[in-house]
Coordinates of C-alpha atoms in Angstrom, one line a residue:
M1 CA 0.0 0.0 0.0
K2 CA 1.3 3.5 -0.7
N3 CA 0.3 6.9 0.4
I4 CA -1.0 5.7 3.8
P5 CA -1.0 8.8 6.0
S6 CA -0.6 6.8 9.3
R7 CA -0.2 3.3 10.6
T8 CA -2.2 4.1 13.7
I9 CA -6.0 3.9 14.0
L10 CA -8.2 5.4 16.7
F11 CA -11.7 4.0 16.8
I12 CA -14.4 6.2 18.3
T13 CA -17.5 4.6 19.6
G14 CA -21.0 6.0 19.3
A15 CA -23.2 6.8 22.3
F16 CA -25.2 3.5 22.6
V17 CA -22.5 0.8 22.5
S18 CA -19.4 -0.2 24.3
H19 CA -15.9 0.5 23.0
E20 CA -15.6 -3.3 22.9
C21 CA -17.7 -3.3 19.7
W22 CA -14.5 -2.5 17.7
S23 CA -12.7 -5.7 18.7
E24 CA -13.1 -7.4 15.3
W25 CA -12.2 -4.3 13.4
M26 CA -9.0 -4.0 15.6
T27 CA -8.1 -7.6 14.9
F28 CA -8.5 -7.0 11.1
F29 CA -6.4 -3.9 11.0
A30 CA -3.8 -5.2 13.5
S31 CA -3.3 -8.2 11.3
R32 CA -2.4 -5.8 8.5
G33 CA 0.2 -3.9 10.5
Y34 CA -1.8 -1.1 12.1
T35 CA -1.6 -0.1 15.7
C36 CA -5.1 0.2 16.9
H37 CA -6.7 2.0 19.9
N38 CA -10.3 2.0 21.1
P39 CA -10.5 4.0 24.3
A40 CA -13.8 4.0 26.1
W41 CA -15.9 7.2 26.7
P42 CA -15.4 8.8 30.1
N43 CA -17.3 6.8 32.7
K44 CA -17.9 3.9 30.2
D45 CA -14.7 1.9 30.7
A46 CA -16.3 -1.1 32.2
S47 CA -17.4 -4.4 30.7
V48 CA -20.8 -4.6 28.9
P49 CA -22.4 -6.6 31.8
T50 CA -21.1 -4.1 34.3
L51 CA -22.4 -1.1 32.3
R52 CA -25.8 -2.8 32.1
Q53 CA -25.9 -3.4 35.9
R54 CA -25.1 0.3 36.4
H55 CA -27.9 1.5 34.1
P56 CA -29.1 4.1 34.4
D57 CA -25.8 5.7 35.2
A58 CA -25.8 9.4 36.0
N59 CA -22.0 9.7 35.2
V60 CA -22.5 8.3 31.7
A61 CA -25.6 10.4 31.2
A62 CA -23.5 13.5 32.1
N63 CA -21.2 13.0 29.2
G64 CA -21.7 15.8 26.6
L65 CA -20.4 16.0 23.1
R66 CA -17.7 18.5 23.9
T67 CA -16.5 16.4 26.9
V68 CA -16.2 13.2 25.0
T69 CA -14.6 14.9 21.9
D70 CA -12.1 16.6 24.2
H71 CA -11.4 13.1 25.8
Y72 CA -10.6 11.6 22.4
E73 CA -8.5 14.7 21.4
Q74 CA -6.3 14.3 24.5
F75 CA -5.9 10.6 23.8
A76 CA -5.0 11.2 20.1
R77 CA -2.5 14.0 20.8
Q78 CA -0.5 11.6 23.1
L79 CA 0.0 9.1 20.3
P80 CA 3.4 9.1 18.5
E81 CA 1.7 9.9 15.2
Q82 CA -1.5 11.4 14.0
P83 CA -4.0 8.5 13.8
V84 CA -6.6 7.7 11.2
L85 CA -9.9 8.3 13.0
I86 CA -12.7 5.9 12.4
G87 CA -16.0 6.7 14.2
H88 CA -19.5 5.3 14.2
S89 CA -22.7 7.3 14.9
F90 CA -21.8 10.0 17.4
G91 CA -18.2 8.7 17.0
G92 CA -18.5 9.7 13.3
L93 CA -19.6 13.2 14.3
M94 CA -16.6 13.4 16.8
T95 CA -14.3 12.2 14.0
Q96 CA -15.4 15.2 11.9
L97 CA -15.0 17.6 14.8
L98 CA -11.6 16.2 15.6
L99 CA -10.5 16.6 12.0
N100 CA -11.7 20.2 12.1
R101 CA -9.5 20.7 15.2
G102 CA -6.5 19.4 13.3
V103 CA -6.4 16.0 15.0
G104 CA -6.0 13.0 12.8
A105 CA -4.3 12.2 9.6
A106 CA -7.6 11.1 8.0
G107 CA -11.0 10.2 9.1
V108 CA -13.9 7.8 8.3
A109 CA -17.3 8.6 9.6
I110 CA -19.7 5.6 9.5
Q111 CA -23.4 6.6 9.8
S112 CA -22.4 9.8 11.4
G113 CA -24.7 11.3 14.0
P114 CA -26.0 14.8 13.2
P115 CA -25.2 17.8 15.4
Q116 CA -28.0 18.8 17.7
F117 CA -30.9 20.5 16.0
L118 CA -29.9 19.3 12.5
L119 CA -32.0 16.2 12.4
S120 CA -34.7 16.3 9.8
T121 CA -37.8 14.2 9.4
K122 CA -37.9 14.7 5.7
W123 CA -37.6 11.5 3.7
S124 CA -34.8 12.9 1.6
F125 CA -32.7 13.3 4.7
I126 CA -33.4 9.8 6.0

């Protein structure tokens, strides 16, 4: 492969899943020589069964878009190279926000969540 901007990938989870959802993706990319990271959201760093037992969790509910995006920015800036960002749902939105902040060599937003107040019920949007 040529013109690869980075050999490091940072996976960014959406709001309604655990960071463990990236495990198969990480295995796939690691087997191809990438260094992969999938840090949990603040207050969501437990196993799925533990998170379910804590539900509803006021600490998780207190996470806002800015807080979580800042969390991923701090993580990414500590890496030895700018990572490729791959995010799903609100993780896709955070991927776009991080790229706008100059964080990340490239980004992939999978079914990106819309910013607040930009959701439309028009069929063409859906």
